[in-house]
PDB file of C-alpha atoms in Angstrom:
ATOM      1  CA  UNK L   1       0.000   0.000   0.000  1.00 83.00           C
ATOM      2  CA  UNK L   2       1.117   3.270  -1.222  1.00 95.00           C
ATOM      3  CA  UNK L   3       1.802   5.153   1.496  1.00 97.00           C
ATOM      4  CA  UNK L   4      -0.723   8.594   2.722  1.00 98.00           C
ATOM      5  CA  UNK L   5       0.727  11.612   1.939  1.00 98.00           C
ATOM      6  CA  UNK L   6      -2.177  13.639   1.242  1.00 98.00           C
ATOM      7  CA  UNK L   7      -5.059  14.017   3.425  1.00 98.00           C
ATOM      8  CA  UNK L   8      -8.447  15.682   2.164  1.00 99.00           C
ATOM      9  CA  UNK L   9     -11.479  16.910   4.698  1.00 99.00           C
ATOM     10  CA  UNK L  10     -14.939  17.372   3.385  1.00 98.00           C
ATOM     11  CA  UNK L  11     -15.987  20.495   6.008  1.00 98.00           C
ATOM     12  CA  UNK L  12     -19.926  20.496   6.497  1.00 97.00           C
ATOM     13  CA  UNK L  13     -20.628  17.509   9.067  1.00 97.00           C
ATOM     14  CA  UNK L  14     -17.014  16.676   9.550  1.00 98.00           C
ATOM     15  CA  UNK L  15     -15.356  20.262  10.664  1.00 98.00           C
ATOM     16  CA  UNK L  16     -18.211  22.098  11.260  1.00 98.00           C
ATOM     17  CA  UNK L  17     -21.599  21.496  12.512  1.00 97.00           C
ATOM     18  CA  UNK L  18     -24.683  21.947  10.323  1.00 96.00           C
ATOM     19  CA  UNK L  19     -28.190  21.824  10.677  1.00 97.00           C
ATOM     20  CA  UNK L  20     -30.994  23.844   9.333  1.00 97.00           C
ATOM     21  CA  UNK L  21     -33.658  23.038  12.093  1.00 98.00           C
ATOM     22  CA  UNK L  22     -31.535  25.281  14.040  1.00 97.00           C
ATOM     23  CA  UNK L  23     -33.312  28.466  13.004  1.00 98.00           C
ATOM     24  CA  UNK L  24     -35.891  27.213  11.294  1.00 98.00           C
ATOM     25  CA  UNK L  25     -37.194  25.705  14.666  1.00 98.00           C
ATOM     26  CA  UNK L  26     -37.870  29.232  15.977  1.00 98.00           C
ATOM     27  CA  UNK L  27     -38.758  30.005  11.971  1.00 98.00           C
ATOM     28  CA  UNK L  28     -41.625  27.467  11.522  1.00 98.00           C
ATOM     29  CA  UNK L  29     -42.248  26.228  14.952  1.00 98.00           C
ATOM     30  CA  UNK L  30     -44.295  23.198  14.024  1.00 98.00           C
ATOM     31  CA  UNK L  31     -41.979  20.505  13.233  1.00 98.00           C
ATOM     32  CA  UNK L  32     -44.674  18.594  10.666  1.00 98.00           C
ATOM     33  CA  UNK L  33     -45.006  21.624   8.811  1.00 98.00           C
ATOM     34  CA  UNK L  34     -41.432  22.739   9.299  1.00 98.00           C
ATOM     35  CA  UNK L  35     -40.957  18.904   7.642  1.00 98.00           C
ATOM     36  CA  UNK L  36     -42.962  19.388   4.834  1.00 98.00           C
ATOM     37  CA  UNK L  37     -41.142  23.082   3.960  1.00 98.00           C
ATOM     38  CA  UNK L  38     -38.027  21.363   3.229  1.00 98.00           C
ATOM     39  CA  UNK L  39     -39.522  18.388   1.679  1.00 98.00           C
ATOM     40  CA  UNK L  40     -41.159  20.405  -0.889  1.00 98.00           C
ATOM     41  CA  UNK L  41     -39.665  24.303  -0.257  1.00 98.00           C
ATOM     42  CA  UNK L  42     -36.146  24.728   0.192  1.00 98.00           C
ATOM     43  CA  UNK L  43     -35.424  21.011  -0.463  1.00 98.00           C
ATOM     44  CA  UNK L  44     -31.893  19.646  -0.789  1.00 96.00           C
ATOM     45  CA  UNK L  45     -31.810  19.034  -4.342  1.00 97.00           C
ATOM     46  CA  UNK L  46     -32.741  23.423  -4.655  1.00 98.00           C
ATOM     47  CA  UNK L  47     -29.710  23.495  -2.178  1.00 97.00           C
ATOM     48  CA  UNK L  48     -27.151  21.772  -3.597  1.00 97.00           C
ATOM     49  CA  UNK L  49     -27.690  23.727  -6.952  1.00 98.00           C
ATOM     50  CA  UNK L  50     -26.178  26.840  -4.517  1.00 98.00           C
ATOM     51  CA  UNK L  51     -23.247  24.110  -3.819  1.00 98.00           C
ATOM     52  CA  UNK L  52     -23.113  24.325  -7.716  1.00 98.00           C
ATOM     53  CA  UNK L  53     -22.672  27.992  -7.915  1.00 98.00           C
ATOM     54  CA  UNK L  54     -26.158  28.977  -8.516  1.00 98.00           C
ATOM     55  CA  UNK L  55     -26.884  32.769  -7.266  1.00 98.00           C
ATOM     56  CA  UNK L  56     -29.162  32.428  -3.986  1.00 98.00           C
ATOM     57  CA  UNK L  57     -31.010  35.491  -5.794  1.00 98.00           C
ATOM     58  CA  UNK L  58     -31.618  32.840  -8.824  1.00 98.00           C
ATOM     59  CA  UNK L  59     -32.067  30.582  -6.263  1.00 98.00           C
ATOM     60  CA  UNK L  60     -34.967  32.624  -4.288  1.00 98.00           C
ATOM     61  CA  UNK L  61     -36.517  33.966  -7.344  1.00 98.00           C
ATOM     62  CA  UNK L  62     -37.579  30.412  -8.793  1.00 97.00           C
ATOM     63  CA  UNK L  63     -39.034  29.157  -5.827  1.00 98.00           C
ATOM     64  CA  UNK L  64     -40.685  32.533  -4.812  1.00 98.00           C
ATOM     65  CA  UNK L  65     -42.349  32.000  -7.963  1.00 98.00           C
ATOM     66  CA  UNK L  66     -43.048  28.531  -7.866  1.00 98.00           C
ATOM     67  CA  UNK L  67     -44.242  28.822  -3.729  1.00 98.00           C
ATOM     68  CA  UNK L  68     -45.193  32.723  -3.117  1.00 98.00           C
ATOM     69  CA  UNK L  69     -46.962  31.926  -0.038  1.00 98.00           C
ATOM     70  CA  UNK L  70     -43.450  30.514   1.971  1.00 98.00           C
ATOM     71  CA  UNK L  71     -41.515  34.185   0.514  1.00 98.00           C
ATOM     72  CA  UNK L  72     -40.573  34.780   4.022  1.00 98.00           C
ATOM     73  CA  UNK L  73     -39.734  31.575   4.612  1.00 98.00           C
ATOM     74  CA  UNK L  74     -38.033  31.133   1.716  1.00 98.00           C
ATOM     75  CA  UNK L  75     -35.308  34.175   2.061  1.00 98.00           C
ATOM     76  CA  UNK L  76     -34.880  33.406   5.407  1.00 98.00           C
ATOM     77  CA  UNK L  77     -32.971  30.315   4.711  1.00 98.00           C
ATOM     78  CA  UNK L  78     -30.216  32.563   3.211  1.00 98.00           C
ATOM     79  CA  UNK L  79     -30.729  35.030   5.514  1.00 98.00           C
ATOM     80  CA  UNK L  80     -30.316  32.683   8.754  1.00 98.00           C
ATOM     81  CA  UNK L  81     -27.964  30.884   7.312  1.00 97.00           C
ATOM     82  CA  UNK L  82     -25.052  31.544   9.631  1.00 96.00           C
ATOM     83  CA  UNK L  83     -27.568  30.222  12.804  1.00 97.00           C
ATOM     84  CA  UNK L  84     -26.847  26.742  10.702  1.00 97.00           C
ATOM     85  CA  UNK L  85     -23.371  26.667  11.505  1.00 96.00           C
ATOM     86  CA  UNK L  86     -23.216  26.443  14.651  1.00 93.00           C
ATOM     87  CA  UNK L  87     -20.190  25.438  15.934  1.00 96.00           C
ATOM     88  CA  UNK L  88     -17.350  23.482  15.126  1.00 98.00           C
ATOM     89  CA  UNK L  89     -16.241  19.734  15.847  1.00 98.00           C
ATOM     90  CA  UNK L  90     -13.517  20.470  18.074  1.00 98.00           C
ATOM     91  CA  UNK L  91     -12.141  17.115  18.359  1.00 98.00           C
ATOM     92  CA  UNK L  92     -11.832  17.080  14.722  1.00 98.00           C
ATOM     93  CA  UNK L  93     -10.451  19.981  14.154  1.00 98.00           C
ATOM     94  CA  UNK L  94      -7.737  18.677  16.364  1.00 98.00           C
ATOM     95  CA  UNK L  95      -7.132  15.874  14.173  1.00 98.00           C
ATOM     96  CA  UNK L  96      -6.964  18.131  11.516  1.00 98.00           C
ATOM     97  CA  UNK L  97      -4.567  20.385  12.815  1.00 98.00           C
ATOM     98  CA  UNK L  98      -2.267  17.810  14.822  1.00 98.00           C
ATOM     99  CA  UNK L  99      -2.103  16.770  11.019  1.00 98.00           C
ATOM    100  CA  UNK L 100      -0.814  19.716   9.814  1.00 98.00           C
ATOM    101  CA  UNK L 101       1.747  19.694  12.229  1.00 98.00           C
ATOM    102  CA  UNK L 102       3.276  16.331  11.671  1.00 97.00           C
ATOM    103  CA  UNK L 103       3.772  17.729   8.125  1.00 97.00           C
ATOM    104  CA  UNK L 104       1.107  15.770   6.204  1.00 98.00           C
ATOM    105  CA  UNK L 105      -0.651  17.467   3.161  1.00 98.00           C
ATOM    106  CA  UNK L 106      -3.667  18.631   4.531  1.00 98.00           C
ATOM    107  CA  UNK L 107      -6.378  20.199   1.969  1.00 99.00           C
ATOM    108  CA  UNK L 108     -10.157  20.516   1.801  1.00 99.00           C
ATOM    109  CA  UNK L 109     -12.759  19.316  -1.082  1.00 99.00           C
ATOM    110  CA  UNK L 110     -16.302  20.948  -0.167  1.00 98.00           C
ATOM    111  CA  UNK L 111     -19.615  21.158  -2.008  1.00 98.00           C
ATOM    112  CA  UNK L 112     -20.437  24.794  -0.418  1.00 98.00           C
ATOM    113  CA  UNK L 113     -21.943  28.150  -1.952  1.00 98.00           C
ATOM    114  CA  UNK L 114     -19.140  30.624  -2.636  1.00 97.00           C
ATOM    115  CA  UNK L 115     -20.556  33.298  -0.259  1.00 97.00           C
ATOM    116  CA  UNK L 116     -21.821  31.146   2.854  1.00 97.00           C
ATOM    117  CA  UNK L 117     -17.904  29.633   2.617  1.00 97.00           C
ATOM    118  CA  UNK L 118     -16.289  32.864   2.581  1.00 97.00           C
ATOM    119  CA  UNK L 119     -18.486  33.485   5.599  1.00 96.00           C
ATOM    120  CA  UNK L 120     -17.513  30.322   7.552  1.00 97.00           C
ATOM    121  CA  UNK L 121     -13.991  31.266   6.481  1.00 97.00           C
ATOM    122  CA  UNK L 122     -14.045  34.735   8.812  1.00 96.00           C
ATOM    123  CA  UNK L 123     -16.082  32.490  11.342  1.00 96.00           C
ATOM    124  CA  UNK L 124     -13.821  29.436  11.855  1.00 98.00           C
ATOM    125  CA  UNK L 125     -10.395  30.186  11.602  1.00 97.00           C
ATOM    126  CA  UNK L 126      -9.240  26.694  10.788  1.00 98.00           C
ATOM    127  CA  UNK L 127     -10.798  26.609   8.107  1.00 98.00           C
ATOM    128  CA  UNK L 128      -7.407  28.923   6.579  1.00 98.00           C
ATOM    129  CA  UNK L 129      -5.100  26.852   8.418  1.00 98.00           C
ATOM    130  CA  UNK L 130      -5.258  23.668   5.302  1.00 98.00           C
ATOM    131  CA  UNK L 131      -2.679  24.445   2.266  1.00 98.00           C
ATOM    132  CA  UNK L 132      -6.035  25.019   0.428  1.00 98.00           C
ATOM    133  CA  UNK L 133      -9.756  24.183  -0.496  1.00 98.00           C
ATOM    134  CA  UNK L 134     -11.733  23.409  -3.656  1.00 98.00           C
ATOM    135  CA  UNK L 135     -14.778  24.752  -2.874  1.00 98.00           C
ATOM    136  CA  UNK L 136     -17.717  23.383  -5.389  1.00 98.00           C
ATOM    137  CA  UNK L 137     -19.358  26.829  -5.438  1.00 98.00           C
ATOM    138  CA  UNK L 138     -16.522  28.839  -7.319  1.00 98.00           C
ATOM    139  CA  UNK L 139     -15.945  25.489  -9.747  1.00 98.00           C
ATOM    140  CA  UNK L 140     -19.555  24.674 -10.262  1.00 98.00           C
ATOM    141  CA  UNK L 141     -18.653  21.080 -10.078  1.00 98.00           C
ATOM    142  CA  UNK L 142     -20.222  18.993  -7.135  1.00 98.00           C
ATOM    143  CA  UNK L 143     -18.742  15.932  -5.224  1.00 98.00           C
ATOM    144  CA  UNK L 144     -19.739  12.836  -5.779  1.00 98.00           C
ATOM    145  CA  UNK L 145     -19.100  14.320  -9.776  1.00 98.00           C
ATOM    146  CA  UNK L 146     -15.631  12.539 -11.222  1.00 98.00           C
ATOM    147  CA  UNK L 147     -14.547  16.324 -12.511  1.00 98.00           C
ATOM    148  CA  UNK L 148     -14.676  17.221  -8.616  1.00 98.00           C
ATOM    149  CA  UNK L 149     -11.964  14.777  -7.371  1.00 98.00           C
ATOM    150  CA  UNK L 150     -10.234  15.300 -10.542  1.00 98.00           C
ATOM    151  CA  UNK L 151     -10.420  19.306 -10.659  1.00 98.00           C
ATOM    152  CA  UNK L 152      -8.498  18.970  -6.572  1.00 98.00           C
ATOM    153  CA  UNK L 153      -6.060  16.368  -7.522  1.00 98.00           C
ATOM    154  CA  UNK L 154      -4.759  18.415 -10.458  1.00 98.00           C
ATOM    155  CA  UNK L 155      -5.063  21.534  -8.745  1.00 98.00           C
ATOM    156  CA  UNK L 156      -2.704  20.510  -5.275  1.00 98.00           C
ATOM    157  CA  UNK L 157      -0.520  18.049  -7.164  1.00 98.00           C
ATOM    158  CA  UNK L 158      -2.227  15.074  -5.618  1.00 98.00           C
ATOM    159  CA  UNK L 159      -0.892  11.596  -6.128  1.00 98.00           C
ATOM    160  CA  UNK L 160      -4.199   9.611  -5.953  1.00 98.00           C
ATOM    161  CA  UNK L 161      -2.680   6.314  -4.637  1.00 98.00           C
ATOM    162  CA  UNK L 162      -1.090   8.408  -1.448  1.00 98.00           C
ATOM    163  CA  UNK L 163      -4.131  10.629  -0.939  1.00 98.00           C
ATOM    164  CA  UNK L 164      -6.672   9.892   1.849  1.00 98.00           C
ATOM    165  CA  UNK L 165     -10.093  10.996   1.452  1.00 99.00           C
ATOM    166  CA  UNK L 166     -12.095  12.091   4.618  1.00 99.00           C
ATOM    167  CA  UNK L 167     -16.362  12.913   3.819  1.00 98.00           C
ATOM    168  CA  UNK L 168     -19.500  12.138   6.127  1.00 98.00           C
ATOM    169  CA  UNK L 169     -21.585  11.434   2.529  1.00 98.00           C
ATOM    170  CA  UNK L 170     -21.088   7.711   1.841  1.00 98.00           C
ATOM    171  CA  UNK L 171     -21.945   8.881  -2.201  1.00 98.00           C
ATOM    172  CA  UNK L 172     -18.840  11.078  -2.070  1.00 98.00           C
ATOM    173  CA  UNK L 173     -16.815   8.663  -0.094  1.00 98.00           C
ATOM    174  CA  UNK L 174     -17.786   5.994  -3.023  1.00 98.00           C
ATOM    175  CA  UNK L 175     -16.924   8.873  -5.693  1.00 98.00           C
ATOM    176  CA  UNK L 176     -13.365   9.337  -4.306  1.00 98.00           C
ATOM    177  CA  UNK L 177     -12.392   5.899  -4.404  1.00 98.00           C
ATOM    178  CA  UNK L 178     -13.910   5.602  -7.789  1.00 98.00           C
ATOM    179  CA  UNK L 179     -11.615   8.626  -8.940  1.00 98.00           C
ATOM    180  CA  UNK L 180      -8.900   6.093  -7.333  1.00 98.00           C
ATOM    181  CA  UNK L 181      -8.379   7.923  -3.827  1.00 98.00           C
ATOM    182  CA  UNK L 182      -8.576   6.156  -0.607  1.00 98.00           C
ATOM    183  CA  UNK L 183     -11.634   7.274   1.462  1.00 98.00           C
ATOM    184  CA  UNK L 184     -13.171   6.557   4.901  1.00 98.00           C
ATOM    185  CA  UNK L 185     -16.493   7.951   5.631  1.00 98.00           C
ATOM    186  CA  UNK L 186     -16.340  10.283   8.600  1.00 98.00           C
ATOM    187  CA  UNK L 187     -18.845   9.200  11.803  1.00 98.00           C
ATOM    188  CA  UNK L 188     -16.968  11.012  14.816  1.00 98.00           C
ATOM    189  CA  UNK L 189     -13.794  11.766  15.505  1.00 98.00           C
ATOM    190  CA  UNK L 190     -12.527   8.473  17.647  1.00 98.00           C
ATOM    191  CA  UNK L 191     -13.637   6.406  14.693  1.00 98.00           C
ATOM    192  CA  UNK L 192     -11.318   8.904  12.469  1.00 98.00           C
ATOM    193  CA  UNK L 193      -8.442   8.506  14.584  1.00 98.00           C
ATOM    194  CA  UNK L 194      -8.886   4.341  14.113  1.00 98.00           C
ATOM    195  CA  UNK L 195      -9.319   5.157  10.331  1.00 98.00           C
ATOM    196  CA  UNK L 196      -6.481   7.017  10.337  1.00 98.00           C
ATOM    197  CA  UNK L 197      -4.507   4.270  12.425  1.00 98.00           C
ATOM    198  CA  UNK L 198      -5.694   1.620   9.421  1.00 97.00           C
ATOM    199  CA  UNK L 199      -3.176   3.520   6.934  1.00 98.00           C
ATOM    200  CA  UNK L 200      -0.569   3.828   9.281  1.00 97.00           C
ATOM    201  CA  UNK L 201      -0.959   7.547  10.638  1.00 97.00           C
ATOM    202  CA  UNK L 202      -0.279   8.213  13.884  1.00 93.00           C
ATOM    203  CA  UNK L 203      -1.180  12.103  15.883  1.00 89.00           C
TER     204      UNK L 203
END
């Protein structure tokens, strides 16, 4: 086994905690109708074209026009979107960090809207510690796409044999490996460091 030289976090759900329900709990107080908002509303699939680099005035216009009645609720998910974000996985971030320090290529691969990134960015400092990020937004590609892992392995110089994937999505963990990276699905941090252990890395 080639050994890891290159390590790669995801951020949302592995660095960072994220969660919706966090404002919209106070937004739409009853949680079946709060349900059936992002079911039908401001669904995943409308999200992740933000991921893609669509405008989030695009974004608001086309549902505004397909669900006039939610307007308010509709803008608000941009507009509480820091409230998301709550905090960060400290533990991980450790990892990440004590990484860093023992000299290992650290970089990030995120699907994440331009804007709301550079906003985490000034948030969570960490998040400038890595050599760099591909962030999905500015590229308009989106992981678990081939051009994605592709796109970040050119970009950093990446061997793909001796780079080590890290992603809470088991699509884009599947994607990776595809693309010929190794990859672990994130759970929690204790289960990263015995990941980590599995390839022979040590903090």
């Amino acid at each position: 086994m080639t050994p890891i030289r290159h390590i790669v976090f995801d951020i949302g759900s592995v660095l960072i905690h994220y969660d919706p329900d966090l404002p919209f709990s106070r937004i739409i107080p009853d949680e079946a109708e709060r349900r059936w908002f992002f079911a039908n509303v401001c669904t995943h699939d409308w999200n992740i074209e933000q991921d893609r680099g669509r405008s989030w005035e695009e974004a608001e216009t086309i549902l505004i026009g397909k669900h006039p009645s939610h307007e308010s609720n509709i803008r608000a998910f941009r507009k509480h979107w820091h409230e998301m974000v709550s905090d960060a996985y400290d533990d991980t971030v450790a990892i990440m960090l004590g990484l860093i320090e023992k000299d290992y290529d650290v970089t990030m691969l995120t699907n994440f809207a331009s804007d709301t990134f550079a906003d985490a960015r000034k948030r969570f400092d960490f998040l400038n510690r890595p050599r760099g990020v591909t962030v999905s937004g500015e590229i308009r590609v989106i992981k678990p796409e081939n051009a994605i892992y592709e796109r970040h392995t050119h970009d950093f110089g990446l061997e793909p044999a001796a780079t080590l994937f890290i992603d809470d999505n088991p699509a884009n963990v599947e994607g990776a490996k595809a693309f010929g990276w190794n990859a672990v699905r994130y759970k929690d941090a204790p289960t990263l460091l015995r990941d980590l252990a599995s390839y022979g890395i040590v903090i």
